[in-house]
């Protein structure tokens, strides 16, 4: 990140030094700052990010429906990586936190070993009002962790709605965790997820359970077949492997595939992917901000109820209502 000419204010400077030195308290405070939506904090966060040293990490998204074993898997993978000398950051993008203010992901109690590992840093999902807001905070938290020397960042998300696409847009490799189901394996797996995944793991293939293993292998075969149809024309066809997070079995094999995907991208490919993500993210942020402004615009609020009622009653066409709302928004500021 380019360093601006202007030196940072004293509190930001202190935070920059703390983060660069890898101090946990400073990392925590810096992430709290970038998560804040208060205008004053947003300005400070920008200042912070401009002055943080650039870091680099392997950025991996991990997705799957609740109960598929994400936190157990991340605990096994994270512990493995820290024992190999890596510093691992775990972030979460949780759409439920947007609605309820509570978060089901990234909870420290779900990863008890990793939570006390000095070389791991777990942060639950921010509840920043919108998915765009959460994404903004997460991307910035990633920059903080990288500046603090974390060289692997795992971004966890649940397989619901738009959050997977959002996370796929901020990581190098997107890992989809699934489990074997009886009957049609592909049932319930959205085609969209096959389009954005780089590596797929069929989890809960426990080594001591031959039935589960057989089912998992069957599911993996079926998924491989589906992927060849959906992604066969691409230079990288996502590998499908089996694993058991609970038994730490096959977890290393999943990581090997993540590394293989990075090797496939190569340095130039990775740089290009990240650059494109930056551009996409720029526009996503703009769209999110515009939507917020639209929602909060007093001129729009003044006519919203009446127009909604008229459209609902069939008294006004949608196109006319939309024009009126946009006019109110445009002339307001
Ligand atoms: P998450 O909601 O996706 O984070 O899933 P969790 O990691 O919390 O796991 C949900 C449940 O599945 C828990 O009861 C885990 O103990 C169990 N589980 C996780 N991984 C495995 C596994 O590899 N094998 C088996 N048999 N159970 C697992």
mmCIF file of C-alpha atoms and ligand atoms in Angstrom:
data_model
loop_
_atom_site.group_PDB
_atom_site.id
_atom_site.type_symbol
_atom_site.label_atom_id
_atom_site.label_comp_id
_atom_site.label_asym_id
_atom_site.label_seq_id
_atom_site.Cartn_x
_atom_site.Cartn_y
_atom_site.Cartn_z
ATOM 1 C CA UNK A 1 0.000 0.000 0.000
ATOM 2 C CA UNK A 2 1.482 3.385 -0.942
ATOM 3 C CA UNK A 3 2.538 5.527 1.998
ATOM 4 C CA UNK A 4 0.999 8.974 1.922
ATOM 5 C CA UNK A 5 3.159 12.086 2.272
ATOM 6 C CA UNK A 6 1.305 13.249 5.357
ATOM 7 C CA UNK A 7 2.424 11.651 8.622
ATOM 8 C CA UNK A 8 -0.377 9.973 10.552
ATOM 9 C CA UNK A 9 -1.900 11.465 13.688
ATOM 10 C CA UNK A 10 -0.369 10.308 16.977
ATOM 11 C CA UNK A 11 -3.032 7.703 17.895
ATOM 12 C CA UNK A 12 -2.965 6.219 14.399
ATOM 13 C CA UNK A 13 0.835 6.197 14.406
ATOM 14 C CA UNK A 14 0.782 4.279 17.674
ATOM 15 C CA UNK A 15 -1.654 1.788 16.202
ATOM 16 C CA UNK A 16 0.453 1.387 13.051
ATOM 17 C CA UNK A 17 3.510 0.603 15.152
ATOM 18 C CA UNK A 18 1.599 -1.836 17.341
ATOM 19 C CA UNK A 19 0.168 -3.680 14.350
ATOM 20 C CA UNK A 20 3.510 -3.769 12.542
ATOM 21 C CA UNK A 21 5.076 -5.240 15.679
ATOM 22 C CA UNK A 22 2.335 -7.894 15.677
ATOM 23 C CA UNK A 23 0.921 -6.915 19.067
ATOM 24 C CA UNK A 24 -2.444 -8.599 19.532
ATOM 25 C CA UNK A 25 -4.079 -5.740 21.420
ATOM 26 C CA UNK A 26 -3.140 -3.327 18.648
ATOM 27 C CA UNK A 27 -4.385 -5.724 15.967
ATOM 28 C CA UNK A 28 -7.671 -6.012 17.839
ATOM 29 C CA UNK A 29 -8.051 -2.259 18.166
ATOM 30 C CA UNK A 30 -7.147 -1.699 14.536
ATOM 31 C CA UNK A 31 -9.804 -4.179 13.409
ATOM 32 C CA UNK A 32 -12.380 -2.534 15.670
ATOM 33 C CA UNK A 33 -11.478 0.763 14.022
ATOM 34 C CA UNK A 34 -11.880 -0.528 10.466
ATOM 35 C CA UNK A 35 -15.186 -2.140 11.417
ATOM 36 C CA UNK A 36 -16.630 1.104 12.698
ATOM 37 C CA UNK A 37 -19.101 2.916 10.484
ATOM 38 C CA UNK A 38 -18.796 6.243 12.325
ATOM 39 C CA UNK A 39 -17.494 8.917 9.907
ATOM 40 C CA UNK A 40 -14.697 9.944 12.302
ATOM 41 C CA UNK A 41 -13.500 6.357 12.557
ATOM 42 C CA UNK A 42 -13.783 5.839 8.814
ATOM 43 C CA UNK A 43 -11.337 8.708 8.306
ATOM 44 C CA UNK A 44 -8.950 7.272 10.884
ATOM 45 C CA UNK A 45 -9.279 3.825 9.347
ATOM 46 C CA UNK A 46 -8.302 5.221 5.949
ATOM 47 C CA UNK A 47 -5.302 6.885 7.571
ATOM 48 C CA UNK A 48 -4.352 3.657 9.294
ATOM 49 C CA UNK A 49 -4.591 1.584 6.136
ATOM 50 C CA UNK A 50 -2.476 4.090 4.200
ATOM 51 C CA UNK A 51 0.337 3.796 6.712
ATOM 52 C CA UNK A 52 0.286 0.093 7.475
ATOM 53 C CA UNK A 53 3.170 -1.865 6.001
ATOM 54 C CA UNK A 54 2.106 -4.082 3.110
ATOM 55 C CA UNK A 55 1.908 -7.728 4.016
ATOM 56 C CA UNK A 56 1.085 -10.755 1.989
ATOM 57 C CA UNK A 57 -0.932 -13.788 2.885
ATOM 58 C CA UNK A 58 -2.475 -16.828 1.329
ATOM 59 C CA UNK A 59 -6.138 -15.814 1.346
ATOM 60 C CA UNK A 60 -8.601 -18.668 1.470
ATOM 61 C CA UNK A 61 -12.393 -18.560 1.679
ATOM 62 C CA UNK A 62 -14.109 -21.486 3.396
ATOM 63 C CA UNK A 63 -17.821 -21.989 2.922
ATOM 64 C CA UNK A 64 -20.477 -24.568 3.665
ATOM 65 C CA UNK A 65 -23.882 -24.806 5.253
ATOM 66 C CA UNK A 66 -24.152 -24.658 9.063
ATOM 67 C CA UNK A 67 -23.233 -28.025 10.566
ATOM 68 C CA UNK A 68 -21.017 -29.154 7.679
ATOM 69 C CA UNK A 69 -18.025 -28.891 10.010
ATOM 70 C CA UNK A 70 -16.403 -25.586 9.072
ATOM 71 C CA UNK A 71 -15.186 -24.560 12.505
ATOM 72 C CA UNK A 72 -13.935 -28.070 13.310
ATOM 73 C CA UNK A 73 -12.122 -28.135 9.971
ATOM 74 C CA UNK A 74 -10.631 -24.661 10.465
ATOM 75 C CA UNK A 75 -9.478 -25.655 13.930
ATOM 76 C CA UNK A 76 -7.670 -28.709 12.501
ATOM 77 C CA UNK A 77 -6.243 -26.841 9.508
ATOM 78 C CA UNK A 78 -5.272 -23.752 11.511
ATOM 79 C CA UNK A 79 -3.519 -25.767 14.196
ATOM 80 C CA UNK A 80 -1.652 -27.713 11.541
ATOM 81 C CA UNK A 81 -0.528 -24.495 9.842
ATOM 82 C CA UNK A 82 0.612 -22.773 13.042
ATOM 83 C CA UNK A 83 2.600 -25.865 14.003
ATOM 84 C CA UNK A 84 4.363 -25.507 10.655
ATOM 85 C CA UNK A 85 5.361 -21.952 11.566
ATOM 86 C CA UNK A 86 2.545 -20.024 9.889
ATOM 87 C CA UNK A 87 0.601 -17.214 11.499
ATOM 88 C CA UNK A 88 -3.066 -17.786 10.825
ATOM 89 C CA UNK A 89 -5.869 -15.232 10.877
ATOM 90 C CA UNK A 90 -9.494 -16.375 10.861
ATOM 91 C CA UNK A 91 -12.166 -13.904 9.811
ATOM 92 C CA UNK A 92 -15.857 -14.482 9.268
ATOM 93 C CA UNK A 93 -18.457 -13.059 6.943
ATOM 94 C CA UNK A 94 -21.777 -13.909 8.453
ATOM 95 C CA UNK A 95 -24.972 -12.642 6.847
ATOM 96 C CA UNK A 96 -26.937 -13.455 10.010
ATOM 97 C CA UNK A 97 -24.854 -10.906 11.905
ATOM 98 C CA UNK A 98 -26.191 -8.260 9.543
ATOM 99 C CA UNK A 99 -29.768 -9.034 10.472
ATOM 100 C CA UNK A 100 -29.511 -9.903 14.131
ATOM 101 C CA UNK A 101 -26.310 -8.237 15.302
ATOM 102 C CA UNK A 102 -25.302 -11.660 16.600
ATOM 103 C CA UNK A 103 -22.949 -13.940 14.758
ATOM 104 C CA UNK A 104 -22.840 -17.704 14.342
ATOM 105 C CA UNK A 105 -19.387 -17.700 12.783
ATOM 106 C CA UNK A 106 -15.862 -17.060 13.972
ATOM 107 C CA UNK A 107 -16.917 -17.541 17.551
ATOM 108 C CA UNK A 108 -13.867 -18.283 19.650
ATOM 109 C CA UNK A 109 -15.616 -20.962 21.648
ATOM 110 C CA UNK A 110 -16.113 -22.928 18.438
ATOM 111 C CA UNK A 111 -12.355 -23.178 17.916
ATOM 112 C CA UNK A 112 -11.028 -23.677 21.401
ATOM 113 C CA UNK A 113 -7.491 -24.784 20.527
ATOM 114 C CA UNK A 114 -6.940 -22.172 17.868
ATOM 115 C CA UNK A 115 -8.384 -19.474 20.123
ATOM 116 C CA UNK A 116 -5.520 -19.904 22.585
ATOM 117 C CA UNK A 117 -2.846 -20.460 19.932
ATOM 118 C CA UNK A 118 -0.435 -17.485 20.085
ATOM 119 C CA UNK A 119 0.070 -17.760 16.322
ATOM 120 C CA UNK A 120 -3.606 -17.575 15.479
ATOM 121 C CA UNK A 121 -6.017 -14.671 15.571
ATOM 122 C CA UNK A 122 -9.755 -15.315 15.382
ATOM 123 C CA UNK A 123 -12.198 -12.527 14.781
ATOM 124 C CA UNK A 124 -15.971 -13.000 14.597
ATOM 125 C CA UNK A 125 -17.990 -11.412 11.832
ATOM 126 C CA UNK A 126 -18.573 -7.690 12.093
ATOM 127 C CA UNK A 127 -22.210 -6.660 12.120
ATOM 128 C CA UNK A 128 -21.879 -3.628 9.916
ATOM 129 C CA UNK A 129 -25.464 -3.264 8.755
ATOM 130 C CA UNK A 130 -25.188 -4.663 5.253
ATOM 131 C CA UNK A 131 -23.294 -7.453 3.534
ATOM 132 C CA UNK A 132 -21.360 -4.741 1.698
ATOM 133 C CA UNK A 133 -20.463 -3.173 5.032
ATOM 134 C CA UNK A 134 -19.310 -6.512 6.415
ATOM 135 C CA UNK A 135 -17.264 -7.129 3.263
ATOM 136 C CA UNK A 136 -15.638 -3.709 3.541
ATOM 137 C CA UNK A 137 -14.690 -4.371 7.170
ATOM 138 C CA UNK A 138 -13.404 -7.856 6.364
ATOM 139 C CA UNK A 139 -11.174 -6.734 3.511
ATOM 140 C CA UNK A 140 -9.699 -4.062 5.757
ATOM 141 C CA UNK A 141 -9.275 -6.500 8.654
ATOM 142 C CA UNK A 142 -7.396 -8.728 6.222
ATOM 143 C CA UNK A 143 -4.996 -5.846 5.476
ATOM 144 C CA UNK A 144 -4.473 -5.311 9.226
ATOM 145 C CA UNK A 145 -3.693 -8.996 9.787
ATOM 146 C CA UNK A 146 -1.325 -9.105 6.829
ATOM 147 C CA UNK A 147 0.501 -6.035 8.121
ATOM 148 C CA UNK A 148 0.840 -7.816 11.470
ATOM 149 C CA UNK A 149 2.610 -10.718 9.785
ATOM 150 C CA UNK A 150 -0.242 -13.200 9.417
ATOM 151 C CA UNK A 151 0.610 -15.169 6.308
ATOM 152 C CA UNK A 152 -2.523 -17.297 6.018
ATOM 153 C CA UNK A 153 -5.973 -15.737 6.243
ATOM 154 C CA UNK A 154 -9.020 -17.994 6.338
ATOM 155 C CA UNK A 155 -12.324 -16.258 5.690
ATOM 156 C CA UNK A 156 -15.242 -18.355 6.835
ATOM 157 C CA UNK A 157 -18.754 -17.890 5.542
ATOM 158 C CA UNK A 158 -22.026 -19.781 5.589
ATOM 159 C CA UNK A 159 -23.574 -21.183 2.462
ATOM 160 C CA UNK A 160 -26.471 -18.809 2.451
ATOM 161 C CA UNK A 161 -27.381 -16.106 -0.022
ATOM 162 C CA UNK A 162 -24.872 -13.713 -1.447
ATOM 163 C CA UNK A 163 -22.132 -14.087 1.157
ATOM 164 C CA UNK A 164 -20.246 -16.824 -0.708
ATOM 165 C CA UNK A 165 -19.916 -14.724 -3.831
ATOM 166 C CA UNK A 166 -18.783 -11.812 -1.679
ATOM 167 C CA UNK A 167 -16.109 -13.905 0.008
ATOM 168 C CA UNK A 168 -15.001 -15.524 -3.260
ATOM 169 C CA UNK A 169 -14.355 -11.959 -4.431
ATOM 170 C CA UNK A 170 -11.852 -11.275 -1.655
ATOM 171 C CA UNK A 171 -9.763 -14.446 -1.537
ATOM 172 C CA UNK A 172 -7.256 -16.237 -3.769
ATOM 173 C CA UNK A 173 -8.782 -19.662 -3.364
ATOM 174 C CA UNK A 174 -12.344 -20.563 -2.467
ATOM 175 C CA UNK A 175 -12.866 -23.839 -0.657
ATOM 176 C CA UNK A 176 -16.317 -25.363 -0.454
ATOM 177 C CA UNK A 177 -17.016 -27.884 2.276
ATOM 178 C CA UNK A 178 -19.905 -30.266 1.828
ATOM 179 C CA UNK A 179 -21.009 -33.640 3.165
ATOM 180 C CA UNK A 180 -22.301 -36.799 1.545
ATOM 181 C CA UNK A 181 -26.062 -37.065 1.434
ATOM 182 C CA UNK A 182 -28.093 -40.091 0.761
ATOM 183 C CA UNK A 183 -29.748 -40.129 -2.643
ATOM 184 C CA UNK A 184 -28.933 -37.351 -5.032
ATOM 185 C CA UNK A 185 -25.652 -35.842 -3.860
ATOM 186 C CA UNK A 186 -26.118 -32.727 -5.864
ATOM 187 C CA UNK A 187 -29.490 -31.967 -4.442
ATOM 188 C CA UNK A 188 -29.328 -28.846 -2.350
ATOM 189 C CA UNK A 189 -25.999 -27.750 -3.773
ATOM 190 C CA UNK A 190 -26.497 -24.621 -5.758
ATOM 191 C CA UNK A 191 -25.013 -24.555 -9.233
ATOM 192 C CA UNK A 192 -23.579 -21.145 -8.361
ATOM 193 C CA UNK A 193 -21.318 -22.622 -5.716
ATOM 194 C CA UNK A 194 -19.803 -25.010 -8.248
ATOM 195 C CA UNK A 195 -19.044 -22.023 -10.442
ATOM 196 C CA UNK A 196 -17.087 -20.130 -7.801
ATOM 197 C CA UNK A 197 -15.338 -22.959 -5.938
ATOM 198 C CA UNK A 198 -11.656 -23.674 -6.551
ATOM 199 C CA UNK A 199 -11.396 -26.707 -4.283
ATOM 200 C CA UNK A 200 -14.186 -28.897 -2.906
ATOM 201 C CA UNK A 201 -13.920 -31.170 0.113
ATOM 202 C CA UNK A 202 -16.500 -33.739 1.141
ATOM 203 C CA UNK A 203 -16.179 -33.560 4.913
ATOM 204 C CA UNK A 204 -16.983 -36.063 7.681
ATOM 205 C CA UNK A 205 -15.350 -38.905 5.772
ATOM 206 C CA UNK A 206 -14.276 -40.344 9.126
ATOM 207 C CA UNK A 207 -11.435 -42.874 8.878
ATOM 208 C CA UNK A 208 -13.054 -45.321 11.307
ATOM 209 C CA UNK A 209 -16.402 -45.372 9.540
ATOM 210 C CA UNK A 210 -16.401 -47.299 6.288
ATOM 211 C CA UNK A 211 -20.012 -46.364 5.427
ATOM 212 C CA UNK A 212 -19.311 -42.674 5.735
ATOM 213 C CA UNK A 213 -16.109 -43.049 3.754
ATOM 214 C CA UNK A 214 -17.862 -44.891 0.953
ATOM 215 C CA UNK A 215 -20.620 -42.304 0.831
ATOM 216 C CA UNK A 216 -18.109 -39.494 0.848
ATOM 217 C CA UNK A 217 -16.156 -41.017 -2.014
ATOM 218 C CA UNK A 218 -19.393 -41.504 -3.948
ATOM 219 C CA UNK A 219 -20.343 -37.900 -3.363
ATOM 220 C CA UNK A 220 -16.880 -36.760 -4.443
ATOM 221 C CA UNK A 221 -17.170 -38.724 -7.687
ATOM 222 C CA UNK A 222 -20.584 -37.291 -8.410
ATOM 223 C CA UNK A 223 -19.392 -33.774 -7.720
ATOM 224 C CA UNK A 224 -16.332 -34.277 -9.920
ATOM 225 C CA UNK A 225 -18.613 -35.323 -12.751
ATOM 226 C CA UNK A 226 -20.825 -32.277 -12.276
ATOM 227 C CA UNK A 227 -17.774 -30.016 -12.181
ATOM 228 C CA UNK A 228 -16.470 -31.405 -15.433
ATOM 229 C CA UNK A 229 -19.758 -30.368 -17.012
ATOM 230 C CA UNK A 230 -19.864 -26.926 -15.435
ATOM 231 C CA UNK A 231 -16.156 -26.092 -15.452
ATOM 232 C CA UNK A 232 -14.615 -28.543 -17.882
ATOM 233 C CA UNK A 233 -13.651 -25.823 -20.348
ATOM 234 C CA UNK A 234 -11.599 -23.889 -17.818
ATOM 235 C CA UNK A 235 -7.882 -24.375 -17.275
ATOM 236 C CA UNK A 236 -8.508 -25.305 -13.615
ATOM 237 C CA UNK A 237 -11.161 -27.902 -12.888
ATOM 238 C CA UNK A 238 -11.727 -27.837 -9.127
ATOM 239 C CA UNK A 239 -10.460 -31.008 -7.457
ATOM 240 C CA UNK A 240 -12.854 -32.819 -5.111
ATOM 241 C CA UNK A 241 -11.261 -34.531 -2.129
ATOM 242 C CA UNK A 242 -12.578 -36.155 1.048
ATOM 243 C CA UNK A 243 -11.608 -35.227 4.586
ATOM 244 C CA UNK A 244 -12.564 -35.561 8.212
ATOM 245 C CA UNK A 245 -11.957 -32.354 10.124
ATOM 246 C CA UNK A 246 -12.886 -33.993 13.403
ATOM 247 C CA UNK A 247 -10.185 -36.640 12.986
ATOM 248 C CA UNK A 248 -7.731 -34.343 11.251
ATOM 249 C CA UNK A 249 -7.738 -36.787 8.367
ATOM 250 C CA UNK A 250 -7.264 -35.551 4.813
ATOM 251 C CA UNK A 251 -7.007 -31.955 6.025
ATOM 252 C CA UNK A 252 -3.431 -31.798 4.731
ATOM 253 C CA UNK A 253 -4.712 -33.137 1.400
ATOM 254 C CA UNK A 254 -7.191 -30.275 1.171
ATOM 255 C CA UNK A 255 -4.430 -27.776 1.895
ATOM 256 C CA UNK A 256 -2.271 -29.386 -0.824
ATOM 257 C CA UNK A 257 -5.056 -28.645 -3.290
ATOM 258 C CA UNK A 258 -5.232 -25.033 -2.104
ATOM 259 C CA UNK A 259 -1.493 -24.742 -2.723
ATOM 260 C CA UNK A 260 -1.893 -26.466 -6.103
ATOM 261 C CA UNK A 261 -4.543 -23.924 -7.063
ATOM 262 C CA UNK A 262 -2.172 -21.070 -6.185
ATOM 263 C CA UNK A 263 0.600 -22.711 -8.171
ATOM 264 C CA UNK A 264 -1.787 -22.987 -11.076
ATOM 265 C CA UNK A 265 -2.569 -19.277 -10.886
ATOM 266 C CA UNK A 266 1.129 -18.422 -10.727
ATOM 267 C CA UNK A 267 2.475 -15.086 -9.556
ATOM 268 C CA UNK A 268 1.169 -13.111 -12.502
ATOM 269 C CA UNK A 269 -2.199 -14.856 -12.469
ATOM 270 C CA UNK A 270 -2.624 -14.189 -8.773
ATOM 271 C CA UNK A 271 -1.690 -10.527 -9.172
ATOM 272 C CA UNK A 272 -4.192 -10.197 -12.004
ATOM 273 C CA UNK A 273 -6.916 -11.941 -10.014
ATOM 274 C CA UNK A 274 -6.341 -9.646 -7.042
ATOM 275 C CA UNK A 275 -6.318 -6.560 -9.237
ATOM 276 C CA UNK A 276 -9.627 -7.552 -10.794
ATOM 277 C CA UNK A 277 -11.056 -8.225 -7.334
ATOM 278 C CA UNK A 278 -10.024 -4.728 -6.285
ATOM 279 C CA UNK A 279 -11.881 -3.217 -9.198
ATOM 280 C CA UNK A 280 -15.000 -5.310 -8.611
ATOM 281 C CA UNK A 281 -14.853 -4.453 -4.942
ATOM 282 C CA UNK A 282 -14.559 -0.744 -5.721
ATOM 283 C CA UNK A 283 -17.866 -0.841 -7.546
ATOM 284 C CA UNK A 284 -19.472 -3.066 -4.946
ATOM 285 C CA UNK A 285 -18.579 -0.469 -2.306
ATOM 286 C CA UNK A 286 -19.984 2.322 -4.433
ATOM 287 C CA UNK A 287 -23.233 0.429 -5.002
ATOM 288 C CA UNK A 288 -23.538 -0.348 -1.312
ATOM 289 C CA UNK A 289 -22.935 3.264 -0.330
ATOM 290 C CA UNK A 290 -25.452 4.502 -2.896
ATOM 291 C CA UNK A 291 -28.052 2.112 -1.586
ATOM 292 C CA UNK A 292 -27.461 3.351 1.945
ATOM 293 C CA UNK A 293 -27.802 6.953 0.832
ATOM 294 C CA UNK A 294 -30.975 6.138 -1.044
ATOM 295 C CA UNK A 295 -32.421 4.427 1.989
ATOM 296 C CA UNK A 296 -31.565 7.313 4.298
ATOM 297 C CA UNK A 297 -32.411 10.179 1.958
ATOM 298 C CA UNK A 298 -35.055 12.385 3.651
ATOM 299 C CA UNK A 299 -36.559 13.295 0.249
ATOM 300 C CA UNK A 300 -37.000 9.620 -0.611
ATOM 301 C CA UNK A 301 -38.354 8.793 2.829
ATOM 302 C CA UNK A 302 -40.896 11.578 2.506
ATOM 303 C CA UNK A 303 -42.621 9.969 -0.482
ATOM 304 C CA UNK A 304 -41.724 6.315 -0.035
ATOM 305 C CA UNK A 305 -44.779 5.207 1.925
ATOM 306 C CA UNK A 306 -47.281 6.928 -0.343
ATOM 307 C CA UNK A 307 -45.667 5.591 -3.494
ATOM 308 C CA UNK A 308 -45.440 2.079 -2.077
ATOM 309 C CA UNK A 309 -49.140 2.163 -1.222
ATOM 310 C CA UNK A 310 -50.033 3.379 -4.710
ATOM 311 C CA UNK A 311 -47.966 0.671 -6.400
ATOM 312 C CA UNK A 312 -49.456 -1.972 -4.112
ATOM 313 C CA UNK A 313 -52.970 -0.761 -4.912
ATOM 314 C CA UNK A 314 -52.205 -0.925 -8.624
ATOM 315 C CA UNK A 315 -52.685 2.802 -8.952
ATOM 316 C CA UNK A 316 -49.180 3.590 -10.130
ATOM 317 C CA UNK A 317 -46.918 1.665 -12.533
ATOM 318 C CA UNK A 318 -43.554 0.581 -11.107
ATOM 319 C CA UNK A 319 -41.664 2.555 -13.734
ATOM 320 C CA UNK A 320 -43.373 5.807 -12.764
ATOM 321 C CA UNK A 321 -42.807 5.164 -9.057
ATOM 322 C CA UNK A 322 -39.137 4.402 -9.684
ATOM 323 C CA UNK A 323 -38.714 7.633 -11.662
ATOM 324 C CA UNK A 324 -40.347 9.644 -8.901
ATOM 325 C CA UNK A 325 -38.090 8.103 -6.233
ATOM 326 C CA UNK A 326 -34.951 8.717 -8.268
ATOM 327 C CA UNK A 327 -36.020 12.292 -8.973
ATOM 328 C CA UNK A 328 -36.539 12.890 -5.268
ATOM 329 C CA UNK A 329 -33.092 11.430 -4.545
ATOM 330 C CA UNK A 330 -31.322 13.408 -7.277
ATOM 331 C CA UNK A 331 -32.820 16.767 -6.395
ATOM 332 C CA UNK A 332 -32.358 16.362 -2.649
ATOM 333 C CA UNK A 333 -28.637 17.044 -2.364
HETATM 334 P P1 LIG B 1 -20.075 -25.555 11.222
HETATM 335 O O1 LIG B 1 -21.441 -25.125 11.647
HETATM 336 O O2 LIG B 1 -19.998 -25.763 9.759
HETATM 337 O O3 LIG B 1 -18.978 -24.687 11.750
HETATM 338 O O4 LIG B 1 -19.845 -27.020 11.841
HETATM 339 P P2 LIG B 1 -19.096 -27.490 13.178
HETATM 340 O O5 LIG B 1 -17.632 -27.520 12.969
HETATM 341 O O6 LIG B 1 -19.612 -26.693 14.337
HETATM 342 O O7 LIG B 1 -19.594 -28.998 13.271
HETATM 343 C C1 LIG B 1 -20.944 -29.355 13.365
HETATM 344 C C2 LIG B 1 -21.063 -30.741 13.988
HETATM 345 O O8 LIG B 1 -20.451 -31.700 13.151
HETATM 346 C C3 LIG B 1 -20.366 -30.845 15.333
HETATM 347 O O9 LIG B 1 -21.142 -31.668 16.170
HETATM 348 C C4 LIG B 1 -19.050 -31.489 14.999
HETATM 349 O O10 LIG B 1 -18.505 -32.232 16.065
HETATM 350 C C5 LIG B 1 -19.440 -32.398 13.849
HETATM 351 N N1 LIG B 1 -18.300 -32.630 12.944
HETATM 352 C C6 LIG B 1 -17.444 -31.712 12.460
HETATM 353 N N2 LIG B 1 -16.510 -32.297 11.665
HETATM 354 C C7 LIG B 1 -16.790 -33.625 11.654
HETATM 355 C C8 LIG B 1 -16.173 -34.763 11.038
HETATM 356 O O11 LIG B 1 -15.172 -34.675 10.325
HETATM 357 N N3 LIG B 1 -16.772 -35.958 11.270
HETATM 358 C C9 LIG B 1 -17.871 -36.102 12.043
HETATM 359 N N4 LIG B 1 -18.383 -37.318 12.212
HETATM 360 N N5 LIG B 1 -18.468 -35.059 12.642
HETATM 361 C C10 LIG B 1 -17.930 -33.836 12.471
#
